[in-house]
Coordinates of C-alpha atoms and ligand atoms in Angstrom, one line a residue:
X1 CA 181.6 152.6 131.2
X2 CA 181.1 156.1 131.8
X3 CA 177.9 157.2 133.3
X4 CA 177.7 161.0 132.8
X5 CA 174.2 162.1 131.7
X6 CA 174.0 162.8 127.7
X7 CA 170.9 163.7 125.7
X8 CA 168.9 161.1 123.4
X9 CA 166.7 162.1 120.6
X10 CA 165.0 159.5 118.5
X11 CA 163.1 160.0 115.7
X12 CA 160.1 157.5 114.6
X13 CA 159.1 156.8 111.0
X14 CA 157.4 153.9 109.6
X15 CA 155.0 151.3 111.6
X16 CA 154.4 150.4 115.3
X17 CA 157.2 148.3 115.4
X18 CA 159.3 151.0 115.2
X19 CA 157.2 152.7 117.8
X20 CA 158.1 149.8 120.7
X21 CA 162.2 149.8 119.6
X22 CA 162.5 153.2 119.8
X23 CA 161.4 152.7 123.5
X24 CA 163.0 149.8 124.0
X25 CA 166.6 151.4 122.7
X26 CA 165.6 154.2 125.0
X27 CA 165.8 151.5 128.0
X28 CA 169.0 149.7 127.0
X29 CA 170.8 153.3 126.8
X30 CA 169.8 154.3 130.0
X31 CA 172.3 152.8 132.2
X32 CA 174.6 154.4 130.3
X33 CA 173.6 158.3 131.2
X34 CA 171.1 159.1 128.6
X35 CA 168.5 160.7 129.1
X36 CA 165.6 161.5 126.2
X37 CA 165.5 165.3 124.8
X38 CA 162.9 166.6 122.6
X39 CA 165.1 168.2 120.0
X40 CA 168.2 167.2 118.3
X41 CA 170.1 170.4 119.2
X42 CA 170.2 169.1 122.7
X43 CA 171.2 166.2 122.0
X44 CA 174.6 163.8 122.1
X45 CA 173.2 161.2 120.3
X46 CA 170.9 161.3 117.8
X47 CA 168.6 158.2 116.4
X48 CA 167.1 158.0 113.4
X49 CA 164.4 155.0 113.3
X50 CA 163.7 154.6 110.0
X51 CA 161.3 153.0 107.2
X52 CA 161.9 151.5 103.6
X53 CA 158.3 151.2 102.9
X54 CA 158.0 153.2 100.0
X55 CA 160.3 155.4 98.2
X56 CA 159.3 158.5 100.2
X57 CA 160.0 157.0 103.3
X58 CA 163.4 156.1 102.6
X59 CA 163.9 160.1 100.8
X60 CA 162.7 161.5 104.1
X61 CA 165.6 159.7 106.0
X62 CA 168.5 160.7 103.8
X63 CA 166.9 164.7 103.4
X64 CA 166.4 164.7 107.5
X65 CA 170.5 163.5 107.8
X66 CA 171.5 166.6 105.8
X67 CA 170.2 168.3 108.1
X68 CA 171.4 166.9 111.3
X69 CA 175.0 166.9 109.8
X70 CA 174.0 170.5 109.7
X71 CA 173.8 170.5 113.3
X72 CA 176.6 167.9 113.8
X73 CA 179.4 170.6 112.2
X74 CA 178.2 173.5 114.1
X75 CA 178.4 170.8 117.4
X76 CA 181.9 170.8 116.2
X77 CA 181.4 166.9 115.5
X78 CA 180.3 166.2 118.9
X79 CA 177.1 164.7 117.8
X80 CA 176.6 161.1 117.5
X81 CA 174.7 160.4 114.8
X82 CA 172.9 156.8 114.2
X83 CA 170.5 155.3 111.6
X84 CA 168.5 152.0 112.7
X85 CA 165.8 150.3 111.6
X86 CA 164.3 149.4 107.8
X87 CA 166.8 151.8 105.9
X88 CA 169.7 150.5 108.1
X89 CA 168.9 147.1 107.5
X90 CA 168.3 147.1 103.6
X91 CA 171.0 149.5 103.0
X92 CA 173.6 149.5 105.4
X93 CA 177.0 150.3 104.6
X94 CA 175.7 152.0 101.7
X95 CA 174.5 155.1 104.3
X96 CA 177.5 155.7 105.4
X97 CA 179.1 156.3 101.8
X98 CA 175.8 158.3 101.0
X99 CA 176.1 160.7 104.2
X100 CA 179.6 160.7 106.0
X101 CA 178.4 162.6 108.9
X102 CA 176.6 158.7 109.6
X103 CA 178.5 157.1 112.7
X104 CA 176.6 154.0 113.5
X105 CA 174.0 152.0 111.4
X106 CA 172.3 149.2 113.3
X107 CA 169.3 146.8 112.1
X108 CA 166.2 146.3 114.0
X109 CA 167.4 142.9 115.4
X110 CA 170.8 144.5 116.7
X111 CA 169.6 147.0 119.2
X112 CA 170.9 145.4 122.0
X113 CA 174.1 146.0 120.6
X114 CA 174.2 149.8 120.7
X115 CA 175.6 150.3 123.5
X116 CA 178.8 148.4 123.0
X117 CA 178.9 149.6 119.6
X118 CA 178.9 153.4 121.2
X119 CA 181.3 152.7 124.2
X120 CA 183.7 151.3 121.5
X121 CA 183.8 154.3 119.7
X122 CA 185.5 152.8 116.7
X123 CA 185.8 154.3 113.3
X124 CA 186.3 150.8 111.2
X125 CA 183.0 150.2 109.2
X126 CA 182.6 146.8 110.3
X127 CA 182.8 148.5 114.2
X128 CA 180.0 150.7 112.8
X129 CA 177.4 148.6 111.2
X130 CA 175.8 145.9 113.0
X131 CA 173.0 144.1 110.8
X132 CA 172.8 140.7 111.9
X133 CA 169.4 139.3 112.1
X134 CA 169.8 138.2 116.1
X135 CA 166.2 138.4 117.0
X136 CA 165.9 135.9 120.4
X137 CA 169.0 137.7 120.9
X138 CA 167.1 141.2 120.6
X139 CA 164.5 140.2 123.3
X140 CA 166.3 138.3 125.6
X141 CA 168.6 141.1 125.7
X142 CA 166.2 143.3 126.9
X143 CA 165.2 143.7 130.2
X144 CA 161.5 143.4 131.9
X145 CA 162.0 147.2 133.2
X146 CA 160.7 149.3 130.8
X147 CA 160.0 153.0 131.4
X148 CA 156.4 153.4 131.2
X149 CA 155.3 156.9 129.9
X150 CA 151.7 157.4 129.8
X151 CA 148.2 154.3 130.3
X152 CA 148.8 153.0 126.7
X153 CA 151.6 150.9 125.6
X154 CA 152.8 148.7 122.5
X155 CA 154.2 145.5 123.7
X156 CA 156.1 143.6 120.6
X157 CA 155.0 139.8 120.5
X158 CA 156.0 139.1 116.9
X159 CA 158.6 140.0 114.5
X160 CA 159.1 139.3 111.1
X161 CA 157.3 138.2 108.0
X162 CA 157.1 134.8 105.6
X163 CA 154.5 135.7 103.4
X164 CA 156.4 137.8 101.0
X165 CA 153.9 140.1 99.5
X166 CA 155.3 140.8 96.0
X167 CA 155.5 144.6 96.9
X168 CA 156.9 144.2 100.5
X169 CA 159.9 145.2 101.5
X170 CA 159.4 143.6 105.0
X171 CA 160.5 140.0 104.9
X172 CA 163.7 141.4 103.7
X173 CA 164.2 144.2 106.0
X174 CA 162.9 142.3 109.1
X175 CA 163.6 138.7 108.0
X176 CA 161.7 135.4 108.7
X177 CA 158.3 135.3 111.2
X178 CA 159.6 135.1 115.0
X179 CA 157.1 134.6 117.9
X180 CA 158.5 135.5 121.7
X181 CA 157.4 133.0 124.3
X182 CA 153.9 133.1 125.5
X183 CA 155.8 133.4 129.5
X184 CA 158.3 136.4 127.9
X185 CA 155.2 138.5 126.6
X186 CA 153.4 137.7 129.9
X187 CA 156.2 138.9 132.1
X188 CA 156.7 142.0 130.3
X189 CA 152.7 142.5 130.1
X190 CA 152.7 142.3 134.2
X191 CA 155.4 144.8 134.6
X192 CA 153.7 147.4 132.5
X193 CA 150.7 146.6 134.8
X194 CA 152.4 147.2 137.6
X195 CA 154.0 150.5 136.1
X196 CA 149.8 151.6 135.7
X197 CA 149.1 150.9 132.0
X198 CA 145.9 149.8 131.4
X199 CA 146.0 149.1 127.8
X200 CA 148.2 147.4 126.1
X201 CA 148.6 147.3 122.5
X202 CA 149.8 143.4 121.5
X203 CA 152.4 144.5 118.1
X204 CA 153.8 142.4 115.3
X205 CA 154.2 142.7 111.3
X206 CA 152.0 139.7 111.0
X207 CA 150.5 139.8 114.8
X208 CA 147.9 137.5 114.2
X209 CA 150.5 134.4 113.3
X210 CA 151.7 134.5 116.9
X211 CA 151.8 131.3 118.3
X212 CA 154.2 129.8 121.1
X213 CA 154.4 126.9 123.3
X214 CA 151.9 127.1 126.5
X215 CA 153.3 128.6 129.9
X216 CA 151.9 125.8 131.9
X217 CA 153.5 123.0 129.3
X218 CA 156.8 125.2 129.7
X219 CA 156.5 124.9 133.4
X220 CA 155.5 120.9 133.2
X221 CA 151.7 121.5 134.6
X222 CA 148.4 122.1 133.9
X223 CA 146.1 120.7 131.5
X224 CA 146.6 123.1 128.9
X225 CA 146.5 123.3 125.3
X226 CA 150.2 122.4 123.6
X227 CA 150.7 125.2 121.4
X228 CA 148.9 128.9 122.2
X229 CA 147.8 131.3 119.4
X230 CA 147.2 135.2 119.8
X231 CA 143.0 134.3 120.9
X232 CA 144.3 131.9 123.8
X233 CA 146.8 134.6 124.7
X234 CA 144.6 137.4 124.4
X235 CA 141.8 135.4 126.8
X236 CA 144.6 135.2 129.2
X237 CA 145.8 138.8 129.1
X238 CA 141.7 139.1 129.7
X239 CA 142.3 138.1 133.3
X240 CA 144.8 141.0 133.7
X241 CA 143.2 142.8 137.0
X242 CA 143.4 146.5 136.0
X243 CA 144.5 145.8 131.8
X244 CA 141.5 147.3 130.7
X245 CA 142.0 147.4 127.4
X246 CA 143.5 145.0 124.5
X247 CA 144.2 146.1 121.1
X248 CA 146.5 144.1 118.4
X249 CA 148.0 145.4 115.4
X250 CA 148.5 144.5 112.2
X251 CA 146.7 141.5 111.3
X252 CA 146.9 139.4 108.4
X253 CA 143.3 137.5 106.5
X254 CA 145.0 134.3 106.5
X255 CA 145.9 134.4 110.2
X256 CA 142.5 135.0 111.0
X257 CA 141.5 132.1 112.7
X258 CA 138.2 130.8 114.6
X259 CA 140.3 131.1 118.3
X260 CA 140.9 134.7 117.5
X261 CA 137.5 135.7 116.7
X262 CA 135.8 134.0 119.0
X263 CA 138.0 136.2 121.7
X264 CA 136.1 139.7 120.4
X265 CA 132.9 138.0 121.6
X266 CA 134.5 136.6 124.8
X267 CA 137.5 139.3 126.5
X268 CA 135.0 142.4 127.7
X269 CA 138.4 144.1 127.5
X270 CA 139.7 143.4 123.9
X271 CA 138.3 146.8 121.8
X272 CA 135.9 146.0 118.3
X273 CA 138.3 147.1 116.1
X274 CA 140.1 145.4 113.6
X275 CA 143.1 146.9 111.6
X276 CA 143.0 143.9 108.7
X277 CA 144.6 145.3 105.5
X278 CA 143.3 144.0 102.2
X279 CA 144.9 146.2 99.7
X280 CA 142.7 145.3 96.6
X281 CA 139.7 144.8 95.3
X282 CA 140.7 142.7 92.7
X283 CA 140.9 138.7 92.9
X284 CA 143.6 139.3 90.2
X285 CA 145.9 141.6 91.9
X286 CA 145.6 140.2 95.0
X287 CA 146.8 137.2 93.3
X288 CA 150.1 139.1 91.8
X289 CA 150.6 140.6 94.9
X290 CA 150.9 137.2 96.4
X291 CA 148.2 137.7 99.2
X292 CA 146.9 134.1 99.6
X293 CA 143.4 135.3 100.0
X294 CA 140.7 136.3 97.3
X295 CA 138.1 139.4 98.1
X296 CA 135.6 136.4 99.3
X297 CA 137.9 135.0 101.8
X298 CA 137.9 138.8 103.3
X299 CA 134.5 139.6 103.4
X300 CA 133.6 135.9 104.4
X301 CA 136.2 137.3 108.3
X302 CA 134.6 140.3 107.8
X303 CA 131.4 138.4 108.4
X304 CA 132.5 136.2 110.9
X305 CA 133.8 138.9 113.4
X306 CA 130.5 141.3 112.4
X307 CA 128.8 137.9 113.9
X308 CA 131.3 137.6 117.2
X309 CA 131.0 141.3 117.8
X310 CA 128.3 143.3 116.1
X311 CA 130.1 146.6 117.0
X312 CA 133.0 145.8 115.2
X313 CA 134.9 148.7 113.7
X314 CA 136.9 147.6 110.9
X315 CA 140.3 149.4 109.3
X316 CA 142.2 148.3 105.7
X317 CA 145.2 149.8 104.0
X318 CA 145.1 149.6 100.3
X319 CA 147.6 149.7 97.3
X320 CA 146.6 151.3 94.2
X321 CA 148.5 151.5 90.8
X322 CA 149.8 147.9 91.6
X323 CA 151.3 146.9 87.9
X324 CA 148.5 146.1 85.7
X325 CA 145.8 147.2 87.7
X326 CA 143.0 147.9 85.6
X327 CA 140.3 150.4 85.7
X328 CA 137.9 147.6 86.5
X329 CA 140.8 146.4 89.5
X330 CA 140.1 149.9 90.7
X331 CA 136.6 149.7 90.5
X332 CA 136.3 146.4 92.3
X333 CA 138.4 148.0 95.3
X334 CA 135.8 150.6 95.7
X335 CA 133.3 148.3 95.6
X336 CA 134.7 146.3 98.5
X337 CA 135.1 149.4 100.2
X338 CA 131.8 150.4 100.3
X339 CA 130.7 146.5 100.9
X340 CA 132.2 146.7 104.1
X341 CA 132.1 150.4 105.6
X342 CA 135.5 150.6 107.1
X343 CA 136.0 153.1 110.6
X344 CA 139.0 154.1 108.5
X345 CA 141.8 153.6 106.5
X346 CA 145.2 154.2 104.8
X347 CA 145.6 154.5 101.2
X348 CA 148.7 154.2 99.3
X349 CA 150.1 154.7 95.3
X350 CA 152.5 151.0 94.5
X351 CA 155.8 152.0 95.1
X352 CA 158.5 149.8 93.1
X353 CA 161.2 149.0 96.0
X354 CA 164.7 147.2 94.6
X355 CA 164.5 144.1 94.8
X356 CA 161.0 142.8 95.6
X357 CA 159.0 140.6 92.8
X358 CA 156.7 143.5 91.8
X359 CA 159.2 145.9 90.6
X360 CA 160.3 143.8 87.9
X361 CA 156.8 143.2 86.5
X362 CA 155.2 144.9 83.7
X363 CA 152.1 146.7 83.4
X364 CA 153.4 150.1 85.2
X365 CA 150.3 152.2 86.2
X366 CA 151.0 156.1 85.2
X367 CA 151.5 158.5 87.9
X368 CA 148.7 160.5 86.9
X369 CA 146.6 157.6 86.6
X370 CA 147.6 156.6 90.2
X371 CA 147.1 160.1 91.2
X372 CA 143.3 159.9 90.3
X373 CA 142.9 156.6 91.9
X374 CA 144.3 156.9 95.1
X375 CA 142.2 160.6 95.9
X376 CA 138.9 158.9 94.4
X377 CA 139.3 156.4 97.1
X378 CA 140.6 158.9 99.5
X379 CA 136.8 160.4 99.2
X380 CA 135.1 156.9 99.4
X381 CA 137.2 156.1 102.9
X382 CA 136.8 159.8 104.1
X383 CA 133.1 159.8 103.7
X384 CA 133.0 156.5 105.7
X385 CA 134.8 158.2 108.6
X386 CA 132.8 160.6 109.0
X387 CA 129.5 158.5 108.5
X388 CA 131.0 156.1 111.2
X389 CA 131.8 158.8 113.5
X390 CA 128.4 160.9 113.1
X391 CA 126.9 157.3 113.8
X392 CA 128.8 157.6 117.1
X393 CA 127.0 161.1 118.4
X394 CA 124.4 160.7 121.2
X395 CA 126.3 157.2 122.7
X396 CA 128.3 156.9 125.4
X397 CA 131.8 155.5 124.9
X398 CA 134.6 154.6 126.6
X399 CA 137.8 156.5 126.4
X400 CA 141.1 156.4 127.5
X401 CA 142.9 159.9 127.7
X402 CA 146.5 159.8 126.9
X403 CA 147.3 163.2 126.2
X404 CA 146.5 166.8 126.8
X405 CA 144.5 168.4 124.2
X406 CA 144.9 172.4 122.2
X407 CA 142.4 173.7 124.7
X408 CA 142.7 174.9 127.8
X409 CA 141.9 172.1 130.1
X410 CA 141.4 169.4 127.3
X411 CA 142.3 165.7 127.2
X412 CA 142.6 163.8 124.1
X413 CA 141.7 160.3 124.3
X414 CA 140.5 157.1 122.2
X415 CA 137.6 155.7 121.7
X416 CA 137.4 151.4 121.6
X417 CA 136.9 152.3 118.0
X418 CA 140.5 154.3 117.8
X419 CA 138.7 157.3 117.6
X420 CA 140.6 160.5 118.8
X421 CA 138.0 162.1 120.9
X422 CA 138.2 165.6 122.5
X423 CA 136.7 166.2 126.1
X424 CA 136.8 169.9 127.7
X425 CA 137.8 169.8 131.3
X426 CA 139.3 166.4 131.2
X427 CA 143.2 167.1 131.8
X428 CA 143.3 165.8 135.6
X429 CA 141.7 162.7 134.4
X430 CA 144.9 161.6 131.7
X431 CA 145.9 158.1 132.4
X432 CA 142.3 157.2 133.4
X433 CA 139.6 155.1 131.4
X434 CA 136.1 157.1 131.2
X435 CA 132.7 157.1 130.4
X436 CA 131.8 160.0 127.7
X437 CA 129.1 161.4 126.3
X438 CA 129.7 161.8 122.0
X439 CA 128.4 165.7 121.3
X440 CA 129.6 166.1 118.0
X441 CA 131.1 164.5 115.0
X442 CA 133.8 165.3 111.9
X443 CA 135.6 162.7 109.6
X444 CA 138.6 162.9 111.9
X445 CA 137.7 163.0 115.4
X446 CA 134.9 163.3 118.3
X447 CA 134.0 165.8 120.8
X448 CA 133.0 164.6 123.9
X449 CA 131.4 165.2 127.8
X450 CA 132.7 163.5 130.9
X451 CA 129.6 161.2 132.3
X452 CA 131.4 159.7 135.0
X453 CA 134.8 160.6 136.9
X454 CA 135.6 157.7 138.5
X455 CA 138.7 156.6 137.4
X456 CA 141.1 159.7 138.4
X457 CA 143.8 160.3 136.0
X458 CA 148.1 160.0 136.7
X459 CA 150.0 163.0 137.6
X460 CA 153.2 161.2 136.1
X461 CA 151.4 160.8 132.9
X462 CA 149.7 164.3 132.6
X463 CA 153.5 166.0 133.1
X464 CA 155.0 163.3 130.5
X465 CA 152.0 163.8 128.0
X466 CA 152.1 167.0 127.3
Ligands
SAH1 N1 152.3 143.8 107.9 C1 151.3 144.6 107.6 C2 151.7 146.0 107.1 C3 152.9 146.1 106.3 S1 153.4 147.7 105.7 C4 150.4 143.9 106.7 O1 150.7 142.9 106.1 O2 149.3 144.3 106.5 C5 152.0 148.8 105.8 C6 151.3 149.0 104.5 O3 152.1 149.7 103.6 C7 150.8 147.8 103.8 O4 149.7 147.3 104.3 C8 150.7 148.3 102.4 O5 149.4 148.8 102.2 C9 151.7 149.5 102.3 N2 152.8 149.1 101.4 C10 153.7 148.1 101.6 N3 154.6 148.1 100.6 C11 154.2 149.1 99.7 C12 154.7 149.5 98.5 N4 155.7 148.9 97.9 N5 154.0 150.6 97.9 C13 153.0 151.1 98.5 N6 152.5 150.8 99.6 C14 153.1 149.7 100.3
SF4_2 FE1 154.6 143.0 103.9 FE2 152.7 141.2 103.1 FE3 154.3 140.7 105.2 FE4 152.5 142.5 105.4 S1 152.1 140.4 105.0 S2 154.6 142.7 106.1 S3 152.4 143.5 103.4 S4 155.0 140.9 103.1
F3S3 FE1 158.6 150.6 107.7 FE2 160.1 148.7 108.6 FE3 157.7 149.1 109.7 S1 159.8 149.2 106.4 S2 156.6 149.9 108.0 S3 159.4 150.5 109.7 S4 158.7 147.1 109.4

C-alpha cells in the first residue's frame, strides 16, 4: 500500500449522520496518504456524501457530478471520483450508468471498505459498488483515534430506523435500528476528551431508541441496571471531567421516555434544548404518516421536559402538503406551533420519494398550495426565533466558540440553546466555554460581550476553524 500523500475533498449534504462519516472516512483514509483539501481542484479523490431526503437533495448530487467530471477531464482522468451515502445506497449501480465519470459508489455501512476498494483499483462494477448493510462491521472497523478538529464533536451512537414513516426514505437507505455498545461509545467519548473536546454531540436517526447492554454487566460487576437507555448513558457521560457540554440529536416522541427526561433536570452539563420533530399538526396526518403519536402525546413531552427543565428550548421539523392534507390539517399545525413556541425550526413541502408508502397515496397537495403553506409557517416559526432570541438579551449565557467570526477579532459560538452568537474580541478564546453578556438580538443570531475569560481558547482549533 502506497503511502504517498494525495488530496481528500469531501462534500457533506443531508443530516448529522453524514456529518460524523465524513470524518470518520477521513480517519480510515489517512494511513493511506491522504490528506483533506478544501477544494476539489486539489484534490485526488473526491467524495461526495450524499442525501435522498427529498427530491432536491438527490438533483443537487447528480448537477454537482457534472461538474466535477468537468474537472476530472481537464485532470486528464486523474481524479478519483466517489459517491457515498443515502443516494449511493438507494441508487447504486444506477449512478454509475447515470454519470460515467462515477468510480466508486459506497453505502453508509461500507465505509470501512474504501480503502481496499481504492487500492484495488478495479474497473468491474461489482469491484466498484459496495452496498452491503455491514453496520457492527462499520464501527468496529473504525478505530478509537479520531482526528479531532475543533471543542465540538458529533459522536454516532445509533444508526438506522424501524419506524418507517410513510414519507421516509431512511429505513431503506440506512436499514434497520442499530445501537453501538454502551463500552464502544464510552471509549470513543474518552478519546475525544482527551483530544480537548468539551462537547460532545451524542448522533443517531432515532437517537433517543439507543439502548445497549450495561458496561459493568459486560465486564461481570457492579450492581447495575441490565439494559442502559440514552438518560442512563447521558448521566454517565455527566461524570466526564472536562465534557462540558451534552447535546443529542434527532429524537423521536415515542422514544421519549421518563429516564431521559429526568436527565435534563439532573446532568448540569446536558444543554435545554430539544430537536423533537413533529411534522404535523394534524391527528389525521400524523396517522397516514405512520408517526405513532397523536398532537396530545407531543405536547403532553413537551410538558413533561418544560417541568424537568423550565428553560427548555424546543426545535420541530415539519412536513406540509403531505397527501390529503387539508386546509384545516394546515391550520392545526400552526396552532401547535404557536401552542408550544419553538427556539426554531425547519420546514419542509412532502416530497414523493420512489418507493415509500406515501407516494402511492392519493390526495396530492398542489404545488402552489404547498408553496403558500410552507412560507405561512415559515413566518409563524421566524417570528418565534426572533421572540426567543430577543427574550435572551440582558442574560448571561454560556457559549462555546468554535469558529472565527466576519469581523476582525470575532468568535462565533453557541449558545445552550443552539444559538449562533457573535462576540467582538473573542478569537483567542475558540475552543473555550464562556460566560457572555446577550447585547442584542435578530431572528437568526445573538451579539454578545465577554463577562469572564477564564477558560483560554486552543491555538490548534483557532488555525483549523478558520
Ligand atoms: N430521524 C429524524 C429525521 C429524519 S429526516 C426524525 O425522525 O425526526 C429529517 C427531516 O426531513 C424529517 O424530520 C422530515 O421533516 C423531513 N423529511 C423526511 N422525508 C421527507 C419527504 N419525503 N418530504 C419532505 N420532507 C421530508
Ligand atoms: Fe424517517 Fe420517521 Fe425514521 Fe425519522 S423516524 S428517520 S422521519 S422513518
Ligand atoms: Fe439524508 Fe440519509 Fe441523513 S437521506 S437526512 S443523509 S440519513
Amino acid at each position: 500500500m502506497t503511502t504517498t500523500p494525495k488530496g481528500l475533498f469531501i462534500k457533506t449534504y443531508g443530516c448529522q449522520m453524514n456529518v460524523y462519516d465524513s470524518e470518520r472516512m477521513s480517519d480510515v483514509l489517512k494511513p493511506l496518504g491522504y490528506f483533506e483539501v478544501d477544494s476539489p481542484d486539489k484534490a485526488q479523490l473526491i467524495v461526495l456524501n450524499t442525501c435522498h431526503i427529498r427530491e432536491k437533495a438527490t438533483e443537487k448530487v447528480f448537477s454537482e457530478l457534472g461538474q466535477i467530471r468537468r474537472l476530472k477531464d481537464e485532470a486528464g482522468g486523474d481524479v478519483t471520483i466517489a459517491v457515498a451515502g443515502c443516494v449511493a445506497q438507494a441508487e447504486g449501480e444506477e449512478i454509475i450508468r447515470r454519470q460515467p465519470a462515477v468510480d466508486l459508489v459506497v453505502g453508509p455501512q461500507s465505509y470501512h471498505r474504501l480503502p481496499e476498494m481504492l487500492a484495488k483499483g478495479s474497473r468491474s462494477i461489482e469491484d466498484r459498488l459496495e452496498t452491503d448493510f455491514a453496520v457492527t462491521e462499520k464501527f468496529g472497523a473504525f478505530s478509537n483515534l479520531r482526528n479531532v478538529k475543533g471543542p465540538s464533536a458529533f459522536l454516532s451512537v445509533q444508526e438506522g430506523c424501524d419506524k418507517f414513516c410513510t414519507f421516509c426514505v431512511v429505513p431503506y437507505t440506512r436499514g434497520a435500528e442499530y445501537s453501538r455498545s454502551a463500552s464502544d461509545i464510552l471509549n470513543e467519548a474518552e478519546g475525544l476528551v482527551g483530544q480537548g473536546v468539551c462537547e460532545l454531540v451524542l448522533v443517531g436517526q432515532n437517537v433517543n431508541a439507543w439502548h445497549g447492554a450495561s458496561p459493568a454487566l459486560v465486564e461481570g460487576g457492579g450492581r447495575e441496571q441490565a439494559e442502559w437507555d440514552l438518560g442512563r448513558l447521558i448521566r454517565r457521560l455527566g461524570q466526564f471531567e472536562g465534557l462540558k457540554r451534552l447535546r443529542y440529536t434527532t429524537s423521536h416522541p415515542r422514544d421519549m421516555n421518563d429516564s431521559l427526561i429526568m436527565a435534563h433536570r439532573e446532568v448540569d452539563s446536558l444543554a435545554p434544548f430539544l430537536h423533537l420533530p413533529v411534522q404535523s399538526g394534524s391527528d389525521l396526518i400524523l396517522k397516514a404518516m405512520n408517526r405513532g403519536h397523536s398532537v396530545s402525546d407531543y405536547l403532553h413531552i413537551v410538558d413533561k421536559v418544560r417541568r424537568a427543565r423550565p428553560d427548555m428550548s424546543f426545535a420541530s421539523d415539519f412536513i406540509v402538503g403531505f397527501p390529503g392534507e387539508t386546509d384545516a390539517d394546515f391550520e392545526g399545525t400552526l396552532s401547535l406551533v404557536r401552542e408550544v413556541g419553538f427556539s426554531q425550526s425547519y420546514a419542509f413541502k412532502y416530497s414523493p420519494r420512489p418507493g415509500t408508502p406515501a407516494s402511492d397515496m392519493n390526495g396530492e397537495v398542489e404545488e402552489s398550495v404547498k408553496e403558500e403553506r410552507l412560507s405561512r409557517l415559515l413566518s409563524e416559526i421566524s417570528n418565534q426565533s426572533r421572540v426567543f432570541n430577543l427574550n435572551t438579551v440582558g442574560s448571561k449565557l454560556q457559549v462555546l466558540f468554535t469558529r472565527k467570526g466576519k469581523g476582525e477579532g470575532q468568535a462565533l459560538g453557541y449558545s445552550p440553546h443552539m444559538q449562533p452568537v457573535h462576540v467582538d474580541g473573542a478569537e483567542a478564546l475558540i475552543g473555550g466555554l464562556c460566560e457572555v453578556k446577550i447585547v442584542a438580538a435578530t431572528g437568526t443570531s445573538l451579539t454578545g460581550q465577554l463577562v469572564d475569560k477564564t477558560n483560554p481558547g486552543r491555538a490548534d482549533f483557532i488555525e483549523a476553524r478558520t
